[in-house]
Short mmCIF file of C-alpha atoms in Angstrom, two decimals:
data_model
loop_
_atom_site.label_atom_id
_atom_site.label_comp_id
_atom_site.label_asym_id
_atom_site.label_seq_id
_atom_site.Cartn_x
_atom_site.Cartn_y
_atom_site.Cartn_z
CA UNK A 1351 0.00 0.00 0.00
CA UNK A 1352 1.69 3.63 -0.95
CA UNK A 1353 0.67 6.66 0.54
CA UNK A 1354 2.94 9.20 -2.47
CA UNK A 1355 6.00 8.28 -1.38
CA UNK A 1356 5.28 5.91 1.72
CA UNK A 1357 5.43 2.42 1.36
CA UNK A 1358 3.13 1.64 4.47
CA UNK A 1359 -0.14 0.11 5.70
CA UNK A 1360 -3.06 2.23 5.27
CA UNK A 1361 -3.86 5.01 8.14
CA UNK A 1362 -0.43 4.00 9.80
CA UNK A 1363 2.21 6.84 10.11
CA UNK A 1364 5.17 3.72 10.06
CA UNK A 1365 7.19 3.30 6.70
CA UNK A 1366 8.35 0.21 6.05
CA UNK A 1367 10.26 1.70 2.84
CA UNK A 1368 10.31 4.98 1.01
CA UNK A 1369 9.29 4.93 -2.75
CA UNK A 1370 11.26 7.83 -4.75
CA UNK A 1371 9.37 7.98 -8.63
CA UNK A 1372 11.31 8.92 -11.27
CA UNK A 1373 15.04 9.43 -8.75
CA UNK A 1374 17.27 8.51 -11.58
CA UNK A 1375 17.03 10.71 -15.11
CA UNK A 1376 18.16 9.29 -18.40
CA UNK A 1377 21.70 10.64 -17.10
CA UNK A 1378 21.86 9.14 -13.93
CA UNK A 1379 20.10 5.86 -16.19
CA UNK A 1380 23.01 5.86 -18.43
CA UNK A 1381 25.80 6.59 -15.85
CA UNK A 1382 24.72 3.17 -13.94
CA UNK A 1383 24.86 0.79 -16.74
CA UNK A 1384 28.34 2.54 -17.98
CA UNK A 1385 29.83 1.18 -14.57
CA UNK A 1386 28.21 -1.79 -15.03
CA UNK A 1387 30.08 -2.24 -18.16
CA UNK A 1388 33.25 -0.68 -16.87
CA UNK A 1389 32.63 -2.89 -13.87
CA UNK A 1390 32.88 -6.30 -15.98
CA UNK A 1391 35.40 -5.20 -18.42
CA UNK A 1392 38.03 -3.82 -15.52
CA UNK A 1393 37.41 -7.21 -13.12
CA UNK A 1394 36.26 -10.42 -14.86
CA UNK A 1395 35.35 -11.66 -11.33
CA UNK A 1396 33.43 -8.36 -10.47
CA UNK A 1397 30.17 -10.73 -11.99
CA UNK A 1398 30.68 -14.27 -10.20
CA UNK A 1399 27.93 -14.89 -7.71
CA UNK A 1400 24.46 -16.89 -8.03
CA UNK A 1401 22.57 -15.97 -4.79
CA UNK A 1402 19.44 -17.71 -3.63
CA UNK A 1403 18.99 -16.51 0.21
CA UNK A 1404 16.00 -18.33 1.65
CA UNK A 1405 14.61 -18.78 -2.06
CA UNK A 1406 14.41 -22.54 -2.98
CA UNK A 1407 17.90 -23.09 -4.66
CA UNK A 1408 16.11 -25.51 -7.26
CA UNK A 1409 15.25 -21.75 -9.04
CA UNK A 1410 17.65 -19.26 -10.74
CA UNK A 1411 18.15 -16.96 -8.00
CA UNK A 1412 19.87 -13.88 -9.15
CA UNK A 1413 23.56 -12.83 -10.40
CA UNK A 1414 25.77 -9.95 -8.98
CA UNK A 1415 28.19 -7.48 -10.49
CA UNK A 1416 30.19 -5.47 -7.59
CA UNK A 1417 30.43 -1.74 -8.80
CA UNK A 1418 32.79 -0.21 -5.88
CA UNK A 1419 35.87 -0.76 -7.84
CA UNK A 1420 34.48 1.77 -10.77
CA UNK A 1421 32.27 4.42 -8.73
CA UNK A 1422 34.04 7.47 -7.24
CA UNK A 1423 33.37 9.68 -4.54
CA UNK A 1424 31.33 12.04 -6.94
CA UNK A 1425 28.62 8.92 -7.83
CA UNK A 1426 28.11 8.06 -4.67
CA UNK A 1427 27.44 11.02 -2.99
CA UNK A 1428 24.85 11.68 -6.10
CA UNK A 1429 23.30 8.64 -5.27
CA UNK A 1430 23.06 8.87 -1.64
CA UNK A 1431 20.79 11.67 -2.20
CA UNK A 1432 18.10 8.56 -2.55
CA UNK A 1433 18.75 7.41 0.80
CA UNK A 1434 19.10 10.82 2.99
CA UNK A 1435 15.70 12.43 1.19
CA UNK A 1436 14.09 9.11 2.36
CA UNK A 1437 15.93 8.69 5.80
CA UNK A 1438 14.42 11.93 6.22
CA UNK A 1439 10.84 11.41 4.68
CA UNK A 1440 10.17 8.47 6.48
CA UNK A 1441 11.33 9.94 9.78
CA UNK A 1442 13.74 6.78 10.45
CA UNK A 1443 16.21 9.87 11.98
CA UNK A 1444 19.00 7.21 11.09
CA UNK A 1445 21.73 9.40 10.09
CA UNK A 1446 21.27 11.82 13.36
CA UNK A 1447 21.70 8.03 14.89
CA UNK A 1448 25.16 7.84 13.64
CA UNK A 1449 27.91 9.91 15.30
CA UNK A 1450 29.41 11.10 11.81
CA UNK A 1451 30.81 14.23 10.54
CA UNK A 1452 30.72 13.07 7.08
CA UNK A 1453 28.65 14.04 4.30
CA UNK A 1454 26.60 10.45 3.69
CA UNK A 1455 26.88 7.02 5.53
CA UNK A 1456 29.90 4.59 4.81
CA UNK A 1457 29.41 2.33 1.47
CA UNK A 1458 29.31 -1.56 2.28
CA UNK A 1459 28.47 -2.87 -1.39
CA UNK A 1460 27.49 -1.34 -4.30
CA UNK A 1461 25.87 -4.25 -6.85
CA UNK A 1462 23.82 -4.38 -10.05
CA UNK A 1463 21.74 -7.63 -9.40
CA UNK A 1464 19.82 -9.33 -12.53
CA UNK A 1465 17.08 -11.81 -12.32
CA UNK A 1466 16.23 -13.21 -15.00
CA UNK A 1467 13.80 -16.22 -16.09
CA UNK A 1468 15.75 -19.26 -17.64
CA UNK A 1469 12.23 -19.29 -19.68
CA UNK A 1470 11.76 -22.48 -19.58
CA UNK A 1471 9.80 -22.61 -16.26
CA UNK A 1472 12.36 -21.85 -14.19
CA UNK A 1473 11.86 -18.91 -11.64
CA UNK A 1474 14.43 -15.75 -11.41
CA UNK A 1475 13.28 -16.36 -7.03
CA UNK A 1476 14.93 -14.79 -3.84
CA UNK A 1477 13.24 -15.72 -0.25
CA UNK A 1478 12.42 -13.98 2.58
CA UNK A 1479 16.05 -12.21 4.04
CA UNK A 1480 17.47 -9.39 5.84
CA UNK A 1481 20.58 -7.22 4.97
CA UNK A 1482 22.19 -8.12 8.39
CA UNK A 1483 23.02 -4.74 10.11
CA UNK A 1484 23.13 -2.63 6.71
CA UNK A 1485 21.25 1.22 7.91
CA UNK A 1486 19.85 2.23 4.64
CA UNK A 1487 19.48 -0.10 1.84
CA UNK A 1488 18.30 1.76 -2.19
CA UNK A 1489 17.52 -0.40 -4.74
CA UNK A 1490 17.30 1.88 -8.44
CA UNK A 1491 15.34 0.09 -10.91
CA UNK A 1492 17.04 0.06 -14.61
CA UNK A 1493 15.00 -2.06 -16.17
CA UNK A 1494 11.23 -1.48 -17.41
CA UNK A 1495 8.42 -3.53 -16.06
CA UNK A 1496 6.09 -2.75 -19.04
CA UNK A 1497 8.75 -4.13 -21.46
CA UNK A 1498 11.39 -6.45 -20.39
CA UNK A 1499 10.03 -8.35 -17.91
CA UNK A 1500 6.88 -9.97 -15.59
CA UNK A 1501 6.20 -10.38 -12.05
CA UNK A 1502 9.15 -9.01 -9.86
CA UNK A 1503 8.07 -7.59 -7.39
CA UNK A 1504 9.45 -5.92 -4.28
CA UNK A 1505 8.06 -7.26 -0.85
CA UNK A 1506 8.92 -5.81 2.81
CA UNK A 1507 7.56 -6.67 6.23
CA UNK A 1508 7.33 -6.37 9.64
CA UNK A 1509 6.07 -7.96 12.61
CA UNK A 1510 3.48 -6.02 14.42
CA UNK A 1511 4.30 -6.00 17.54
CA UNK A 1512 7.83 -4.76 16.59
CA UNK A 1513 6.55 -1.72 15.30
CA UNK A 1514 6.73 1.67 17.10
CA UNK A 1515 4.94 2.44 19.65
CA UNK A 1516 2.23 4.35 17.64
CA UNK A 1517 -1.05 2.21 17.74
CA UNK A 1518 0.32 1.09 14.48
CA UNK A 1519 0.59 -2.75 15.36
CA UNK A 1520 -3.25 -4.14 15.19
CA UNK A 1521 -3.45 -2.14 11.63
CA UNK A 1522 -0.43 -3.73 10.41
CA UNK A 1523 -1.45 -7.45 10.54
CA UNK A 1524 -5.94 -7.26 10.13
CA UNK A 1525 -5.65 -10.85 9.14
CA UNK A 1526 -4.46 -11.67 12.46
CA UNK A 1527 -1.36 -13.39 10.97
CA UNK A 1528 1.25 -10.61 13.02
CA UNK A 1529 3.17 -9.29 10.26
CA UNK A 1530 2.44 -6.36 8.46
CA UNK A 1531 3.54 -6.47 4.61
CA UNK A 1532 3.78 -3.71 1.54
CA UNK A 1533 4.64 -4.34 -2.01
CA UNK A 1534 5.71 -2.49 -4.99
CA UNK A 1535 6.26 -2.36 -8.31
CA UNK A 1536 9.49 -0.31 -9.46
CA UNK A 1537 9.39 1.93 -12.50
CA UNK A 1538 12.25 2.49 -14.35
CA UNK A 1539 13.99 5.02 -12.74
CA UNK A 1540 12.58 4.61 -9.14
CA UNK A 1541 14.65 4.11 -6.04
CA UNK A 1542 13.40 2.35 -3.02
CA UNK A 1543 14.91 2.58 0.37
CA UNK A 1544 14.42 0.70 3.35
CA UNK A 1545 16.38 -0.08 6.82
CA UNK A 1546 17.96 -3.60 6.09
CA UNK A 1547 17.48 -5.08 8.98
CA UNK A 1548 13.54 -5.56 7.91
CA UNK A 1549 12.98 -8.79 5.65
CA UNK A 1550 12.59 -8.05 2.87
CA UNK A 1551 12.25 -10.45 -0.86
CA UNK A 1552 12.02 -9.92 -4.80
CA UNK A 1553 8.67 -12.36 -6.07
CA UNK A 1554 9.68 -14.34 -9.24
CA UNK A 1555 10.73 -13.07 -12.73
CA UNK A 1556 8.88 -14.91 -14.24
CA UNK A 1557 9.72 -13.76 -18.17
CA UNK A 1558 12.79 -11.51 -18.86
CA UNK A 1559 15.50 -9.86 -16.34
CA UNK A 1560 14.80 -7.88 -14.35
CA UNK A 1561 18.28 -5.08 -13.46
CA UNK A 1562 18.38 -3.37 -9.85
CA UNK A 1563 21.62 -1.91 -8.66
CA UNK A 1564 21.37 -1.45 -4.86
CA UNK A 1565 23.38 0.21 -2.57
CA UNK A 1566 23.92 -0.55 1.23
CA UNK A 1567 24.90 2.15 3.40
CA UNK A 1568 26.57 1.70 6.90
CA UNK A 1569 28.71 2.64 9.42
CA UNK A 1570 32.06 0.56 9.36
CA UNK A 1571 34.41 0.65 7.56
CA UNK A 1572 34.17 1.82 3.43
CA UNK A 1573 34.07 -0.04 0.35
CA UNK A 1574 36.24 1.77 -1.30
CA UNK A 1575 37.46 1.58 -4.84
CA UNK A 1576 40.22 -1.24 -4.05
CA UNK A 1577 37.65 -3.91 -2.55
CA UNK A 1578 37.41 -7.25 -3.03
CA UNK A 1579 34.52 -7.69 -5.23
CA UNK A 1580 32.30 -9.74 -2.31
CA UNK A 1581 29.93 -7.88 0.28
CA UNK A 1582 31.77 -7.28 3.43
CA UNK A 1583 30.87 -9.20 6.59
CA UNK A 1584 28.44 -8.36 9.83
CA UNK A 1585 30.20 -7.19 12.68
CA UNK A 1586 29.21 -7.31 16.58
CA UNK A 1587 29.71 -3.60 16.78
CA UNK A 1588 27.77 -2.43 13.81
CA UNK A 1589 25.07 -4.92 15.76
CA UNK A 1590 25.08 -3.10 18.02
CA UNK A 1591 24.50 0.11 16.71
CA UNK A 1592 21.87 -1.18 14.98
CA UNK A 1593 20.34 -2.21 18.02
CA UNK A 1594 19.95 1.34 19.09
CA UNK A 1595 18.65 2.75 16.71
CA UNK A 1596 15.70 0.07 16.17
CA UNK A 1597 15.73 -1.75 19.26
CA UNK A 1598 12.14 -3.17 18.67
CA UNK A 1599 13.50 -4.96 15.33
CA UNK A 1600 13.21 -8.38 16.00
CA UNK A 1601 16.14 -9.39 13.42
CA UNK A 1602 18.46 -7.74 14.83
CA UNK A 1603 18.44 -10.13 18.05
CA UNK A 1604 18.16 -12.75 15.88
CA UNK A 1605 20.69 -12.22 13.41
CA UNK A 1606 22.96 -11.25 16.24
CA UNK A 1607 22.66 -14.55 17.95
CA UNK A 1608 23.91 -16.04 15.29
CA UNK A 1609 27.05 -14.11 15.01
CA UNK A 1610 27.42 -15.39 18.81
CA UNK A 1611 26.56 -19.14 18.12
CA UNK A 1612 29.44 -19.01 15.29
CA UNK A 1613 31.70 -17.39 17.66
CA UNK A 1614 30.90 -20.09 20.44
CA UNK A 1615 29.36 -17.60 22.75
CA UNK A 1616 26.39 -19.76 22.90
CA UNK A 1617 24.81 -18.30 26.21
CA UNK A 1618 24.73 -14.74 24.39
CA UNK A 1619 23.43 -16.50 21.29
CA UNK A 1620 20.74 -18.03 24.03
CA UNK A 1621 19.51 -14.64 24.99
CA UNK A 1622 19.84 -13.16 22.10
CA UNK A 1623 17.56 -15.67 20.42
CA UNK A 1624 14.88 -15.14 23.72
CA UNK A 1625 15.17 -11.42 23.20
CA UNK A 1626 14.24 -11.94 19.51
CA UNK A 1627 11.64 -14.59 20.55
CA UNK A 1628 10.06 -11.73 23.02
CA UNK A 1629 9.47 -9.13 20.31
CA UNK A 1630 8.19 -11.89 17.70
CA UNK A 1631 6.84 -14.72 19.36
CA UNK A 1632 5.46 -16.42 16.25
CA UNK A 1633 8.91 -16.70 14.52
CA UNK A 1634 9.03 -20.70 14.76
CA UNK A 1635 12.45 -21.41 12.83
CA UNK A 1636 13.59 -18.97 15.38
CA UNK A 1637 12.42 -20.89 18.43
CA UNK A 1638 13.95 -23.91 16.20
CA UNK A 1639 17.35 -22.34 16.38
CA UNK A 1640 17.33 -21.54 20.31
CA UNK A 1641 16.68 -25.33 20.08
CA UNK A 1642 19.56 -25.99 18.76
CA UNK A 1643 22.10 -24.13 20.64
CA UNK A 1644 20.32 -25.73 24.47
CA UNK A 1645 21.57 -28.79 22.24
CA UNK A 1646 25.35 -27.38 21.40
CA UNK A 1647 24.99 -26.33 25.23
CA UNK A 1648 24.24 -29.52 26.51
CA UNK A 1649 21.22 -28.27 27.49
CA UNK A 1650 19.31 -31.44 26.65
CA UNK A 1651 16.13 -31.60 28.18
CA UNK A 1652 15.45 -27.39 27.61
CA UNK A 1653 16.22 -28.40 24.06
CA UNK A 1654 13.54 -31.05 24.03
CA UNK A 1655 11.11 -28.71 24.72
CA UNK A 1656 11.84 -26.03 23.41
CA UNK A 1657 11.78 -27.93 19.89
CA UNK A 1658 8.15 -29.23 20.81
CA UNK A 1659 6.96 -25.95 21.13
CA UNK A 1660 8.72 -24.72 17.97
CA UNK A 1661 6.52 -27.55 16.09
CA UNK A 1662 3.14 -26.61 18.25
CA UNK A 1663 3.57 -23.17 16.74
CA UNK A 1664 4.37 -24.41 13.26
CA UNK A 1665 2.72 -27.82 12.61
CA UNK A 1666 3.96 -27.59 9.09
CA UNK A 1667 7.98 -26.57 8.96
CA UNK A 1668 9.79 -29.06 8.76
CA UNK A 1669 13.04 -28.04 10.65
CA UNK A 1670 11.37 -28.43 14.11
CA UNK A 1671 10.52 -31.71 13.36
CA UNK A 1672 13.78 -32.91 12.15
CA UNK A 1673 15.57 -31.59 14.67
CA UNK A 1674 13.12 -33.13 17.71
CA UNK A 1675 13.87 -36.13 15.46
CA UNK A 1676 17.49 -35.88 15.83
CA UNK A 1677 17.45 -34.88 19.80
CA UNK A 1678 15.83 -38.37 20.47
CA UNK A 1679 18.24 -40.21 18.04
CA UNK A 1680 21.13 -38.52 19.81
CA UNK A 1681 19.85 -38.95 23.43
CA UNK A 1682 19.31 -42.97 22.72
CA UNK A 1683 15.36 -42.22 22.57
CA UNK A 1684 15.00 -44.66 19.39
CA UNK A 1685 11.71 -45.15 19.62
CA UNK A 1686 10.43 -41.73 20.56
CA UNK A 1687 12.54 -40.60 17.39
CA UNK A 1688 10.54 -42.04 14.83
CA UNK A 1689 7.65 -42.36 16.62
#
């Protein structure tokens, strides 16, 4: 649902995104796919990567071209005028949030992602994801939805309750089903910005490519010119920050658990996953993954139940009930395993 340039529920003052028509002109148009070109001539490996996220890996995905190496100061601070006018439009008060003299937020990847349908049933797909602790996320549309290609989509939501405290929460989920969603479809030309901690997912291509470049903004360090063409790591501190600034996001817990479990902190990846649990307590995979580290823990028994009530909430995933499966296996409980 839009509102001009809002991309929000209906009669709720909270932006999940901010929809700028028409941001890049034929010149800004033809200055993106010149360093996409420049891009792919100057680094063979600057187009390498097939990414899926939480898409099913059976479809195309999507392909990325890293653009850092081939955009100067003067381009990006052109093209961060997309994400300050809607940092500011959508009252997120993010770069106020960062304790920055500079002009514009730090670069962590600049990329021109196609998806494009194999055309033989095969679906250009990308699942449900966040962009880790990434402040400002714009995505400018190149390509033209009347012409070269179908379906597409952008989606975005949110859990209700993790919205701010504005009355906005029993608006943004009428169906009952606790997460508020907004689409929309990009114009050549348009920009879309969001926070990238919200999940966020492209629908299938179904016929064509479709041509984004996206920029993620942040505050470590810069992706400057001499980069490695991959996207640069999550870090505990820029976690943190993130934290902060949206501390009713219920990713960010999440996400940051993970970083813990991977570092073998697993009693901070333990409350990080309840704190996550606490703002969205119908997130079953989450509730899955606590499961999992009581396991790593030793934890055995908390586990146990903590994976039955992962599966109570979500009869249907199947994660839950592998991993309850796997529990009894590993505890000797043979016959409560397949049972």
């Amino acid at each position: 649902a839009f509102a001009e340039q809002a991309t929000s529920v209906p009669d709720c003052n909270f932006s999940l995104a901010w929809h700028i028509p028409g941001f890049a002109d034929s010149e800004r148009l033809d200055l993106l796919e010149t360093l996409i070109t420049e891009a792919e001539q100057k680094s063979p490996g600057a187009k390498d990567q097939h990414r899926y996220f939480g898409a099913d890996k059976s479809k195309v995905g999507h392909t990325v071209t890293y653009l850092h190496s081939v955009a100067d100061d003067e381009v990006l601070l052109d093209l961060w005028a997309a994400a300050a006018a809607s940092d500011e439009g959508a009252k997120w008060n993010i770069m106020s949030s960062v304790d920055s003299k500079e002009e514009r937020l730090r670069l962590r990847c600049f990329e021109a992602i196609d998806y494009v349908s194999s055309g033989d049933g095969q679906e250009a797909n990308i699942g449900w994801h966040s962009d880790g602790h990434t402040l400002l996320t714009t995505a400018i549309m190149l390509s033209d939805p009347a012409t070269d290609f179908e379906g597409g989509s952008f989606e975005i939501r949110r859990p209700a309750a993790t919205t701010p405290p504005n009355d906005c929460g029993s608006r943004l989920a009428p169906d009952g089903s606790g997460r508020g969603e907004a689409s929309a479809v990009l114009l050549r030309g348009d920009a879309l910005t969001w926070r990238g901690w919200d999940e966020h997912r492209v629908a299938p291509v179904l016929k064509g490519r479709r041509r984004v470049v996206v920029l993620e903004w942040w505050a470590d360090a810069e992706a400057g010119q001499d980069a490695p063409n991959q996207r640069p790591n999550d870090s505990l501190q820029g976690w943190q920050l993130a934290r902060r600034i949206d501390p009713r996001a219920a990713s960010l817990p999440r996400a940051q658990a993970e970083h813990y479990r991977a570092a073998g902190n697993l009693q901070q990846a333990i409350e990080s996953y309840k704190t996550a649990m606490t703002l969205d307590p119908g997130d079953s995979l989450c509730l899955n993954n606590l499961a999992h580290v009581y396991g790593e823990q030793g934890s055995f028994e908390e586990a146990l139940a903590t994976y039955r009530a992962s599966v109570k909430m979500d009869p249907k995933e199947n994660a839950p009930r592998l991993g309850l499966s796997n529990m009894l296996r590993d505890m000797g409980r043979f016959q409560e395993a397949v049972g």
